[in-house]
Coordinates of C-alpha atoms in Angstrom, one line a residue:
Chain A
M1 CA 6.3 -29.7 10.7
D2 CA 2.9 -28.2 10.2
F3 CA 3.2 -24.5 9.5
W4 CA -0.5 -23.9 9.6
E5 CA -0.8 -24.6 13.3
D6 CA 0.9 -21.3 14.1
D7 CA -1.5 -18.4 14.6
N8 CA 1.0 -15.8 13.4
S9 CA 0.3 -13.9 16.5
D10 CA 3.4 -11.7 16.1
E11 CA 2.3 -10.7 12.6
M12 CA -1.2 -10.0 13.9
D13 CA 0.0 -7.8 16.7
I14 CA 1.9 -5.7 14.4
D15 CA -0.9 -5.4 11.9
N16 CA -3.4 -4.6 14.6
D17 CA -1.5 -1.3 15.1
L18 CA -1.9 -0.5 11.4
M19 CA -5.5 -1.5 11.7
D20 CA -6.4 1.2 14.1
D21 CA -5.8 3.8 11.5
C22 CA -7.2 1.9 8.6
E23 CA -10.5 0.4 9.6
E24 CA -13.7 2.2 10.2
D25 CA -15.3 -0.7 11.9
S26 CA -13.9 -3.2 14.4
F27 CA -14.0 -6.9 14.3
S28 CA -13.2 -9.7 16.7
E29 CA -9.7 -11.3 17.0
S30 CA -11.1 -14.6 16.0
E31 CA -12.5 -13.2 12.8
Q32 CA -9.1 -11.8 12.0
E33 CA -7.3 -15.1 12.7
S34 CA -9.8 -17.2 10.8
N35 CA -9.6 -14.8 7.8
V36 CA -5.8 -15.2 7.7
K37 CA -5.8 -18.9 8.4
R38 CA -8.6 -19.6 5.9
F39 CA -6.7 -18.2 3.0
Q40 CA -3.4 -19.5 4.0
K41 CA -4.9 -22.9 3.7
L42 CA -5.8 -22.3 0.1
N43 CA -2.6 -24.0 -0.9
I44 CA -1.9 -27.1 0.9
D45 CA 1.2 -28.4 -0.7
D46 CA 4.2 -28.8 1.6
D47 CA 6.5 -26.9 -0.7
F48 CA 4.3 -23.8 -0.4
H49 CA 4.6 -21.6 2.6
V50 CA 3.1 -18.2 2.7
E51 CA 4.2 -16.6 5.9
Y52 CA 7.1 -17.9 7.9
A53 CA 6.7 -17.9 11.6
P54 CA 8.4 -19.8 14.4
Q55 CA 6.5 -22.7 15.9
R56 CA 5.2 -21.6 19.2
N57 CA 5.2 -24.4 21.7
T58 CA 4.8 -22.9 25.1
T59 CA 5.9 -26.0 27.0
A60 CA 9.5 -26.8 27.5
Y61 CA 11.4 -25.3 24.6
G62 CA 14.7 -27.0 25.1
S63 CA 17.9 -26.1 23.4
S64 CA 17.4 -28.9 20.8
R65 CA 14.2 -27.1 19.8
C66 CA 16.1 -23.9 19.4
L67 CA 18.5 -25.5 17.0
E68 CA 15.6 -27.2 15.1
H69 CA 14.0 -23.8 14.8
I70 CA 17.2 -22.2 13.5
K71 CA 17.9 -25.1 11.1
S72 CA 14.5 -24.9 9.5
K73 CA 15.0 -21.3 8.6
E74 CA 18.2 -22.3 6.7
K75 CA 16.0 -24.0 4.0
M76 CA 14.9 -20.7 2.6
G77 CA 17.1 -19.3 -0.1
I78 CA 17.1 -15.8 -1.6
G79 CA 14.7 -16.8 -4.4
D80 CA 12.1 -18.1 -1.9
L81 CA 12.4 -15.0 0.3
V82 CA 12.1 -12.7 -2.6
K83 CA 9.1 -14.5 -3.9
D84 CA 7.4 -14.4 -0.5
H85 CA 8.4 -11.0 0.8
A86 CA 9.5 -8.8 -2.1
L87 CA 6.8 -9.5 -4.7
P88 CA 4.0 -7.9 -2.6
F89 CA 5.9 -4.6 -2.9
L90 CA 5.7 -4.6 -6.7
P91 CA 3.1 -3.1 -9.0
A92 CA 0.7 -5.5 -10.7
K93 CA 2.2 -5.5 -14.2
S94 CA 5.6 -6.6 -13.0
I95 CA 4.1 -9.3 -10.9
C96 CA 2.0 -10.6 -13.8
R97 CA 5.1 -10.7 -16.0
F98 CA 7.0 -12.8 -13.3
R99 CA 4.4 -15.5 -13.6
S100 CA 6.7 -17.0 -16.3
V101 CA 9.7 -17.1 -14.0
S102 CA 8.9 -20.6 -12.7
K103 CA 5.9 -22.8 -11.8
E104 CA 6.3 -22.0 -8.1
W105 CA 6.3 -18.3 -8.7
N106 CA 3.2 -18.7 -10.9
K107 CA 1.4 -20.7 -8.2
W108 CA 2.1 -18.0 -5.6
I109 CA 1.3 -15.1 -7.9
T110 CA -2.1 -16.6 -8.8
N111 CA -2.9 -17.2 -5.1
P112 CA -5.6 -14.7 -3.8
F113 CA -3.5 -14.4 -0.7
L114 CA -0.7 -12.7 -2.7
A115 CA -3.3 -10.3 -4.3
H116 CA -4.5 -9.4 -0.8
K117 CA -1.0 -8.9 0.5
Q118 CA 0.1 -6.8 -2.5
S119 CA -3.0 -4.6 -2.3
H120 CA -1.9 -3.7 1.2
C121 CA 1.9 -3.4 0.6
F122 CA 1.8 -1.5 -2.7
Q123 CA -0.1 1.7 -2.7
D124 CA 1.9 4.0 -5.0
I125 CA 0.1 5.9 -7.7
S126 CA 1.1 4.2 -10.8
G127 CA -0.5 6.2 -13.5
F128 CA -3.6 8.1 -14.6
F129 CA -6.8 7.0 -16.3
C130 CA -7.7 9.8 -18.7
Q131 CA -11.1 10.2 -20.4
I132 CA -12.7 12.6 -22.8
A133 CA -15.9 12.1 -24.8
G134 CA -16.3 8.5 -23.8
E135 CA -12.7 7.6 -24.8
H136 CA -10.5 6.1 -22.1
S137 CA -6.7 5.8 -22.0
F138 CA -4.1 5.0 -19.4
I139 CA -0.9 6.9 -18.9
S140 CA 1.6 5.0 -16.8
C141 CA 4.3 6.5 -14.5
D142 CA 6.6 3.6 -15.5
P143 CA 5.3 1.7 -18.5
H144 CA 7.5 -1.3 -18.0
S145 CA 6.3 -2.0 -14.4
C146 CA 2.9 -0.4 -14.2
G147 CA 0.0 -1.0 -16.6
V148 CA -3.3 -2.7 -17.2
P149 CA -4.3 -5.1 -20.0
D150 CA -7.4 -3.2 -21.1
P151 CA -7.5 0.5 -20.4
S152 CA -10.6 1.0 -22.4
F153 CA -12.8 -0.9 -19.8
S154 CA -14.2 -3.0 -22.6
F155 CA -14.3 -5.9 -20.1
L156 CA -17.4 -4.2 -18.6
P157 CA -20.7 -5.1 -20.2
E158 CA -21.6 -1.6 -21.3
P159 CA -19.9 1.7 -22.0
V160 CA -19.1 3.7 -18.9
I161 CA -17.7 6.9 -17.7
L162 CA -15.0 6.8 -15.0
R163 CA -16.2 8.6 -11.9
T164 CA -13.5 8.1 -9.3
T165 CA -10.7 5.8 -8.1
C166 CA -9.2 4.7 -4.8
N167 CA -6.2 2.5 -4.0
G168 CA -6.6 0.2 -7.1
L169 CA -10.4 0.2 -7.2
I170 CA -12.3 2.2 -9.9
C171 CA -15.9 3.4 -9.7
C172 CA -17.5 3.8 -13.2
Q173 CA -21.0 4.7 -14.1
S174 CA -23.0 3.4 -17.0
C175 CA -23.8 6.0 -19.7
I176 CA -27.2 4.5 -20.5
E177 CA -30.5 3.5 -18.8
D178 CA -30.4 3.8 -15.0
N179 CA -26.7 4.9 -14.8
A180 CA -25.7 1.9 -12.7
Y181 CA -22.5 2.1 -10.7
Y182 CA -19.7 -0.4 -11.3
I183 CA -16.7 -1.1 -9.1
C184 CA -13.9 -2.7 -10.9
N185 CA -10.2 -3.4 -11.1
P186 CA -8.8 -3.2 -14.7
V187 CA -5.8 -5.4 -13.8
N188 CA -7.7 -8.6 -13.2
R189 CA -10.7 -7.4 -15.1
Q190 CA -13.0 -8.2 -12.1
W191 CA -16.1 -6.1 -11.7
K192 CA -19.3 -5.8 -9.8
V193 CA -22.4 -3.8 -10.6
L194 CA -24.0 -2.2 -7.6
P195 CA -27.7 -2.4 -6.9
G196 CA -29.5 0.8 -7.6
P197 CA -29.5 3.4 -4.8
N198 CA -32.7 4.4 -3.1
Y199 CA -32.4 8.0 -4.0
Y200 CA -32.0 9.7 -7.4
H201 CA -28.4 10.7 -8.0
G202 CA -29.0 13.6 -10.4
P203 CA -26.5 15.8 -12.2
G204 CA -25.8 17.8 -9.0
S205 CA -24.5 14.8 -7.1
A206 CA -20.9 13.7 -6.5
V207 CA -19.4 10.5 -5.4
A208 CA -16.3 9.4 -3.6
L209 CA -14.9 5.9 -3.2
A210 CA -13.5 4.9 0.2
F211 CA -11.2 1.9 0.2
E212 CA -8.5 1.3 2.6
P213 CA -6.5 -2.0 1.9
S214 CA -6.1 -3.8 5.2
A215 CA -3.5 -6.3 6.3
L216 CA -6.0 -8.5 7.9
K217 CA -9.4 -8.0 6.3
F218 CA -9.2 -10.3 3.3
E219 CA -12.1 -9.0 1.3
A220 CA -11.8 -5.5 -0.2
N221 CA -14.3 -3.6 1.9
Y222 CA -15.2 -0.3 0.4
Q223 CA -17.8 2.3 0.5
L224 CA -19.2 4.5 -2.2
V225 CA -20.2 7.8 -0.6
C226 CA -22.6 9.9 -2.7
A227 CA -23.4 13.5 -1.9
I228 CA -26.9 14.0 -3.4
R229 CA -28.3 17.4 -4.1
L230 CA -31.9 17.5 -2.9
A231 CA -32.5 21.2 -3.4
D232 CA -30.5 24.4 -4.1
H233 CA -28.5 24.3 -0.9
L234 CA -29.5 21.0 0.4
L235 CA -27.2 18.0 0.3
C236 CA -27.7 14.5 1.8
F237 CA -25.4 11.5 1.8
E238 CA -26.2 8.0 0.6
I239 CA -23.6 5.4 1.1
Y240 CA -23.2 1.9 -0.4
S241 CA -21.3 -0.5 1.7
S242 CA -19.7 -3.6 0.2
R243 CA -20.1 -5.3 3.6
S244 CA -23.8 -4.9 3.8
K245 CA -24.2 -4.9 0.0
S246 CA -26.8 -2.2 0.4
W247 CA -27.4 1.5 0.3
R248 CA -28.2 3.6 3.4
L249 CA -29.1 7.3 3.9
V250 CA -27.1 9.0 6.5
D251 CA -28.7 11.3 9.1
A252 CA -26.5 14.3 8.3
L253 CA -27.9 17.0 6.1
C254 CA -25.8 19.8 4.7
C255 CA -27.7 23.0 3.9
E256 CA -24.8 25.4 3.8
L257 CA -23.2 24.8 0.5
G258 CA -23.7 25.4 -3.1
A259 CA -22.6 23.2 -6.0
L260 CA -19.9 20.7 -5.7
S261 CA -17.2 20.9 -8.4
G262 CA -16.6 17.3 -8.9
D263 CA -16.1 13.8 -7.4
G264 CA -14.3 13.5 -4.2
F265 CA -11.0 12.3 -2.7
Y266 CA -10.6 9.8 0.1
M267 CA -7.9 9.8 2.7
K268 CA -7.6 8.3 6.2
G269 CA -11.3 7.7 6.9
M270 CA -12.5 11.0 5.4
V271 CA -13.9 12.0 2.1
Y272 CA -13.3 15.5 0.6
W273 CA -15.3 17.3 -2.1
E274 CA -14.4 20.7 -3.5
T275 CA -17.2 23.2 -4.0
L276 CA -17.5 25.8 -6.8
S277 CA -17.5 28.5 -4.2
G278 CA -14.0 27.7 -2.9
S279 CA -14.5 25.5 0.1
V280 CA -14.1 21.8 0.9
L281 CA -16.9 19.6 2.2
A282 CA -15.3 16.9 4.4
F283 CA -17.3 13.9 5.4
D284 CA -16.1 11.7 8.3
L285 CA -17.0 8.0 7.6
T286 CA -16.6 6.9 11.2
Y287 CA -18.8 9.5 12.8
E288 CA -20.9 10.2 9.7
Q289 CA -20.6 13.9 10.2
F290 CA -19.5 16.6 7.8
G291 CA -17.4 19.7 8.2
I292 CA -16.6 22.6 5.9
F293 CA -13.3 24.4 5.5
P294 CA -12.2 27.0 3.0
L295 CA -9.6 26.6 0.3
P296 CA -7.2 29.4 -0.3
P297 CA -8.8 32.4 -2.1
E298 CA -6.7 31.8 -5.3
C299 CA -8.1 28.3 -5.7
G300 CA -9.5 27.1 -8.9
P301 CA -10.2 24.2 -11.3
E302 CA -6.4 23.8 -11.9
G303 CA -5.8 23.0 -8.2
V304 CA -6.3 19.5 -6.6
L305 CA -6.7 18.0 -3.2
T306 CA -4.1 15.3 -2.7
K307 CA -2.0 13.5 -0.1
R308 CA 1.6 14.6 0.7
H309 CA 3.6 13.5 3.7
G310 CA 0.6 11.5 4.9
E311 CA -1.5 14.7 5.2
L312 CA -4.2 16.3 3.1
C313 CA -2.9 19.2 1.0
Y314 CA -4.0 21.4 -1.9
I315 CA -1.7 21.8 -4.9
L316 CA -2.2 24.8 -7.1
P317 CA -0.2 25.9 -10.1
H318 CA 0.6 29.6 -10.2
K319 CA 1.6 31.8 -13.1
K320 CA 3.1 35.2 -12.9
D321 CA 4.3 36.9 -16.1
N322 CA 6.0 33.9 -17.7
E323 CA 7.1 32.3 -14.5
F324 CA 5.4 29.2 -13.3
A325 CA 5.3 27.9 -9.7
I326 CA 3.6 25.2 -7.7
R327 CA 2.1 26.2 -4.5
I328 CA 1.3 23.7 -1.8
Y329 CA -1.2 24.5 0.9
G330 CA -1.8 22.4 4.0
D331 CA -2.9 22.1 7.6
F332 CA -6.4 22.8 8.7
K333 CA -6.5 26.4 7.5
M334 CA -5.0 25.5 4.1
V335 CA -2.2 27.9 4.6
L336 CA 0.6 28.3 2.0
K337 CA 3.4 25.9 3.0
H338 CA 5.7 25.7 0.0
S339 CA 6.1 27.4 -3.3
F340 CA 8.3 25.6 -5.8
P341 CA 9.4 27.3 -9.1
L342 CA 8.6 25.2 -12.2
E343 CA 11.5 25.2 -14.6
L344 CA 9.7 24.5 -17.9
D345 CA 11.9 26.5 -20.3
D346 CA 12.6 23.4 -22.4
F347 CA 8.9 22.9 -23.0
G348 CA 8.2 26.2 -24.6
Y349 CA 5.0 28.0 -24.8
T350 CA 1.9 26.0 -24.2
S351 CA -1.7 26.9 -24.5
G352 CA -4.1 25.4 -22.0
G353 CA -2.0 26.3 -19.0
L354 CA -1.2 24.1 -16.0
R355 CA -3.4 21.7 -14.1
A356 CA -2.2 19.9 -10.9
L357 CA -3.2 16.2 -11.0
S358 CA -1.8 14.6 -7.9
C359 CA 1.1 14.1 -5.6
L360 CA 2.9 10.9 -6.5
N361 CA 5.2 10.5 -3.6
D362 CA 6.3 13.3 -1.3
D363 CA 8.6 15.1 -3.7
V364 CA 7.1 14.3 -7.0
L365 CA 4.0 16.0 -8.4
A366 CA 2.0 15.0 -11.5
I367 CA 1.0 18.0 -13.6
L368 CA -0.8 18.5 -16.9
F369 CA 1.1 21.1 -18.9
G370 CA -1.1 21.9 -21.9
N371 CA -1.9 18.4 -23.2
R372 CA 1.4 16.9 -21.9
M373 CA 1.3 15.0 -18.6
I374 CA 4.6 15.5 -16.7
T375 CA 6.0 14.6 -13.3
Y376 CA 8.0 17.2 -11.5
H377 CA 10.5 16.5 -8.7
V378 CA 10.3 19.6 -6.5
K379 CA 13.7 19.4 -5.0
A380 CA 15.7 18.1 -7.9
Q381 CA 13.6 20.3 -10.2
K382 CA 13.5 17.5 -12.7
V383 CA 10.8 17.2 -15.3
K384 CA 9.8 13.9 -16.9
T385 CA 7.1 13.5 -19.6
L386 CA 4.7 10.6 -19.0
G387 CA 2.6 11.0 -22.1
T388 CA 0.1 13.2 -23.8
V389 CA -3.7 13.6 -23.7
R390 CA -6.1 14.7 -26.4
P391 CA -5.8 18.4 -26.8
D392 CA -9.3 19.1 -28.0
G393 CA -11.2 19.4 -24.8
F394 CA -11.2 18.9 -21.0
V395 CA -9.6 15.5 -20.2
T396 CA -10.4 14.1 -16.7
C397 CA -7.3 12.4 -15.2
H398 CA -7.8 10.0 -12.3
P399 CA -4.8 8.7 -10.3
Y400 CA -4.6 4.9 -10.2
V401 CA -2.7 2.4 -8.1
N402 CA -1.6 -0.8 -9.9
S403 CA -3.0 -3.1 -7.3
L404 CA -4.1 -6.7 -7.6
V405 CA -7.0 -6.2 -5.3
P406 CA -9.8 -8.6 -6.1
V407 CA -13.4 -7.4 -6.6
D408 CA -16.4 -9.6 -6.1
H409 CA -17.4 -11.4 -9.1
P410 CA -20.6 -9.9 -10.5
L411 CA -23.3 -11.4 -8.2
V412 CA -26.0 -9.1 -9.5
S413 CA -26.7 -8.9 -13.1
R414 CA -28.1 -5.7 -14.6
Q415 CA -31.6 -7.4 -15.0
Q416 CA -31.7 -8.4 -11.4
A417 CA -30.4 -5.2 -9.9
N418 CA -33.1 -3.4 -7.9
S419 CA -34.8 -0.7 -9.9
R420 CA -34.4 2.7 -8.3
P421 CA -37.5 4.7 -7.4
C422 CA -37.3 8.4 -8.3
T423 CA -37.8 10.2 -5.1
S424 CA -37.2 13.6 -3.6
S425 CA -35.2 15.9 -5.8
S426 CA -38.3 17.4 -7.5
L427 CA -38.0 20.2 -4.9
Chain B
M1 CA 23.8 10.9 63.0
A2 CA 21.9 8.2 61.3
S3 CA 24.1 6.6 58.6
S4 CA 21.6 4.6 56.6
S5 CA 22.2 6.4 53.3
T6 CA 24.6 3.9 51.8
S7 CA 22.0 1.3 51.2
V8 CA 20.1 3.6 48.8
V9 CA 23.2 4.1 46.6
V10 CA 23.8 0.4 46.3
S11 CA 20.3 -0.5 45.1
N12 CA 20.4 2.2 42.5
K13 CA 23.5 0.7 41.1
E14 CA 21.8 -2.7 41.0
K15 CA 19.0 -1.2 39.1
E16 CA 21.4 0.2 36.5
N17 CA 22.9 -3.1 35.9
K18 CA 19.6 -4.7 35.4
N19 CA 18.5 -2.2 32.8
T20 CA 21.6 -2.8 30.6
K21 CA 21.6 -6.5 30.6
K22 CA 23.8 -7.7 27.8
V23 CA 23.8 -10.7 25.6
T24 CA 26.5 -12.0 23.3
L25 CA 26.0 -13.0 19.7
K26 CA 28.5 -15.1 17.9
S27 CA 28.8 -14.9 14.1
S28 CA 29.6 -17.8 11.8
D29 CA 33.2 -16.7 11.5
G30 CA 33.7 -16.7 15.3
E31 CA 33.4 -13.0 16.1
S32 CA 31.5 -12.1 19.3
F33 CA 29.2 -9.1 19.6
E34 CA 28.0 -7.9 23.0
V35 CA 24.7 -6.0 22.7
D36 CA 22.0 -4.9 25.0
E37 CA 19.5 -7.6 25.5
S38 CA 16.7 -5.2 24.5
V39 CA 18.4 -4.4 21.2
A40 CA 19.0 -8.1 20.5
M41 CA 15.3 -8.8 21.1
E42 CA 14.4 -6.8 18.0
S43 CA 15.1 -10.2 16.5
Q44 CA 12.2 -12.5 17.3
T45 CA 14.4 -15.5 16.9
I46 CA 16.8 -14.3 19.6
K47 CA 13.9 -13.2 21.7
H48 CA 12.5 -16.7 21.8
I49 CA 15.8 -18.2 22.5
I50 CA 16.3 -15.8 25.5
E51 CA 12.8 -16.1 26.8
D52 CA 12.9 -19.9 26.6
G53 CA 16.0 -20.0 28.6
C54 CA 18.3 -21.4 26.0
A55 CA 20.8 -18.5 25.9
N56 CA 23.7 -19.5 28.0
N57 CA 26.8 -17.5 27.6
E58 CA 26.6 -16.8 23.9
I59 CA 24.0 -17.3 21.2
P60 CA 25.6 -18.9 18.2
L61 CA 24.4 -17.6 14.8
P62 CA 26.0 -20.0 12.4
N63 CA 24.2 -18.5 9.4
V64 CA 25.3 -14.9 9.8
T65 CA 28.8 -13.6 9.1
S66 CA 30.4 -10.9 11.2
G67 CA 30.1 -8.3 8.5
I68 CA 26.4 -8.8 8.1
L69 CA 25.8 -9.3 11.9
S70 CA 27.4 -5.9 12.7
R71 CA 25.1 -4.2 10.2
V72 CA 22.1 -6.0 11.6
I73 CA 23.0 -4.9 15.1
E74 CA 23.4 -1.3 13.8
Y75 CA 19.9 -1.5 12.4
C76 CA 18.4 -2.9 15.6
K77 CA 20.2 -0.3 17.8
K78 CA 19.0 2.6 15.6
H79 CA 15.4 1.4 15.5
K80 CA 15.3 0.5 19.2
E81 CA 16.5 4.0 20.1
A82 CA 13.9 5.5 17.9
A83 CA 11.1 3.4 19.4
G84 CA 12.2 4.4 22.9
E85 CA 11.5 2.1 25.7
S86 CA 8.3 0.7 24.2
E87 CA 7.7 -2.6 22.4
P88 CA 10.1 -3.7 19.6
S89 CA 9.8 -1.1 16.9
V90 CA 7.2 -1.6 14.2
T91 CA 8.1 0.2 11.0
S92 CA 5.7 0.0 8.2
Y93 CA 6.9 0.1 4.7
T94 CA 3.5 -0.2 3.2
S95 CA 2.8 3.5 2.6
N96 CA 4.6 6.6 1.7
S97 CA 6.2 6.5 5.0
T98 CA 7.9 9.9 5.3
T99 CA 6.0 10.1 8.5
N100 CA 8.7 7.6 9.7
P101 CA 11.6 9.7 11.0
L102 CA 14.0 7.0 10.2
T103 CA 13.2 7.0 6.5
E104 CA 16.4 8.8 5.5
W105 CA 18.6 6.7 7.7
D106 CA 17.0 3.5 6.3
T107 CA 17.5 4.7 2.7
E108 CA 21.2 5.2 3.4
F109 CA 21.4 1.9 5.2
V110 CA 20.4 -0.1 2.2
K111 CA 22.7 1.6 -0.2
V112 CA 24.9 -1.5 -0.4
D113 CA 26.0 -3.9 -3.1
Q114 CA 23.7 -6.6 -4.3
N115 CA 25.4 -9.4 -2.4
T116 CA 25.3 -7.6 0.9
L117 CA 21.6 -6.7 0.3
F118 CA 20.8 -10.4 -0.3
D119 CA 22.8 -11.4 2.8
L120 CA 20.8 -8.8 4.8
I121 CA 17.6 -10.3 3.6
L122 CA 18.7 -13.8 4.5
A123 CA 19.8 -12.6 7.9
A124 CA 16.6 -10.6 8.5
N125 CA 14.6 -13.7 7.8
Y126 CA 16.8 -16.0 9.8
L127 CA 16.7 -13.6 12.8
D128 CA 13.0 -12.8 12.2
I129 CA 13.3 -9.0 12.2
K130 CA 10.2 -7.8 10.3
G131 CA 11.2 -4.2 9.9
L132 CA 14.6 -5.1 8.4
L133 CA 13.0 -7.8 6.2
D134 CA 10.4 -5.3 4.8
L135 CA 13.1 -2.6 4.2
T136 CA 15.5 -4.9 2.4
C137 CA 12.7 -6.6 0.4
K138 CA 11.2 -3.3 -0.7
T139 CA 14.7 -2.2 -1.9
V140 CA 15.0 -5.4 -3.9
A141 CA 11.5 -4.9 -5.3
D142 CA 12.5 -1.5 -6.7
M143 CA 15.4 -3.2 -8.4
M144 CA 13.3 -6.0 -9.7
K145 CA 10.3 -4.2 -11.2
G146 CA 11.7 -3.4 -14.6
K147 CA 13.4 -6.8 -15.2
T148 CA 12.5 -9.6 -17.5
P149 CA 11.7 -13.0 -16.2
Q150 CA 15.0 -14.3 -17.4
E151 CA 16.9 -11.6 -15.6
I152 CA 14.9 -12.5 -12.4
R153 CA 16.0 -16.1 -12.8
E154 CA 19.6 -15.2 -13.2
T155 CA 19.6 -12.7 -10.3
F156 CA 18.1 -15.0 -7.8
H157 CA 19.3 -18.4 -9.1
I158 CA 15.8 -19.7 -9.9
K159 CA 15.4 -22.7 -12.1
N160 CA 13.1 -22.4 -15.0
D161 CA 10.9 -25.5 -14.6
Y162 CA 8.6 -24.7 -17.5
T163 CA 8.7 -26.5 -20.8
P164 CA 9.0 -24.1 -23.7
E165 CA 5.4 -24.7 -24.6
E166 CA 4.2 -24.1 -21.0
E167 CA 6.2 -20.9 -20.8
A168 CA 4.8 -19.6 -24.1
E169 CA 1.3 -20.3 -22.8
V170 CA 1.8 -18.3 -19.6
R171 CA 3.4 -15.5 -21.6
K172 CA 0.5 -15.5 -24.0
E173 CA -2.1 -15.3 -21.2
N174 CA -0.3 -12.3 -19.8
Q175 CA 1.0 -10.8 -23.0
W176 CA 0.1 -7.2 -21.9
A177 CA 2.6 -7.5 -19.0
F178 CA 5.4 -8.1 -21.4
E179 CA 4.9 -5.1 -23.5

């Protein structure tokens, strides 16, 4: 019985529905099928089956065929099913550890098709990359199941600062020379240096990484969206696309905003940057248009834009007298939706205050309390310490997903990368 | 004076019967379950059998016990209801899916002992019910993630076919994952 003849059309129909939300560009059915088929064929041994689907023979499907079909499914035991269907839901560290379970598990785990499936099935925030003064560290939400081999990024060819993360991919920037951008995944230590942009990304610019793992698109297609400051109140947008492997300036020009307060946050086809003046610049990647909406008047550097219940929200710690609370704002107008008291009595006094980092899943928030990183379950009011950061300055903390997502191997070396002309910005 | 109203009543009744077409599923231990055909078709396996005209009076499911089959039917019923009259429900477990109104129900559904959970996985695969397979496998994944390789082998009865040297090599290559 040849499994590969099947076109998995049931699987594909289901994934097509997911696709509508995920993808910013469309592609033909045959491209989808050939992508899936191509990578299923990577392993051609008979004892290796990736997806299990019934054989679809549209001509007479007599009752003997029914029994055949039912009988063939009996072959799969719990071990096989767990290998095929449960592994993709695990974080990368656990999966890598299970390479030593058996040779068959090792073969499946090192197959790029598993990496692709896992990048789509596992999207939980697994920890935070912290950096201060060129020093990198990783604080895991669950050290036994989530982690990376080298949190210092020493697998990159030069020292970098971490700019932004998205669904397992990390965007770093070189500290020297022409500040090249790197896209990498610290789990598999794969990286790619981007060719130089066409415009100068000076100190007033901000980036955002847009990467939506897709069930069908095998390659990790991402975009690095850069909001570039051309003049005092003039922003333009230059986007690098991994599909076209090139930079492109977008038509939209924003002349209504002052300085951006940092790098951006990607969610559902949109990229969001906070401004120093208390608004949010939202850029729609599909229509390549921007919009601006205000944050609540109490907003500040201790608040953060994040995703909760599938929607964008703003999380802000609030202190009154000696009582701490977490306020959550949502909807278009960023109205106050919830306020949860923070019971931190056991932690005693702390200097440095509170900073919201991210929403981990809908009821758990990650917060920096002084130099201690904690998670807070809003309903159970349970606090858990994840780790500590250096107390001697401002530590940036980026949420990270422990995904196996592959990155292109470096196709462009630093020497070959296009040199970037300095244009505009001298306004 | 015209008395043609009776025919209308009859055809409505016929319509009703058509909408609630039933199918009988028979478990391995001989118990029969009558379910709406639309609910049974949450299972792609059963759907193919019915569509290809192989379902006579009963569909025998020699690999599913009555205890598990009744749970599976419960799942299919609940999810079919939630999906309304549309295509078989597609539930995605790939994201923080609290946008899925059945999340709480599903969480309670999988609060079962390990053997039952494994049997549900086997049944979901055998009957080809993607939502149930994803739900049960995600639950098992949560249980697996902190385990050692040896614990995984014991839990799922997997034979270690590495020689000690080979196993040490793989472990060394991925030493960071063991710490």
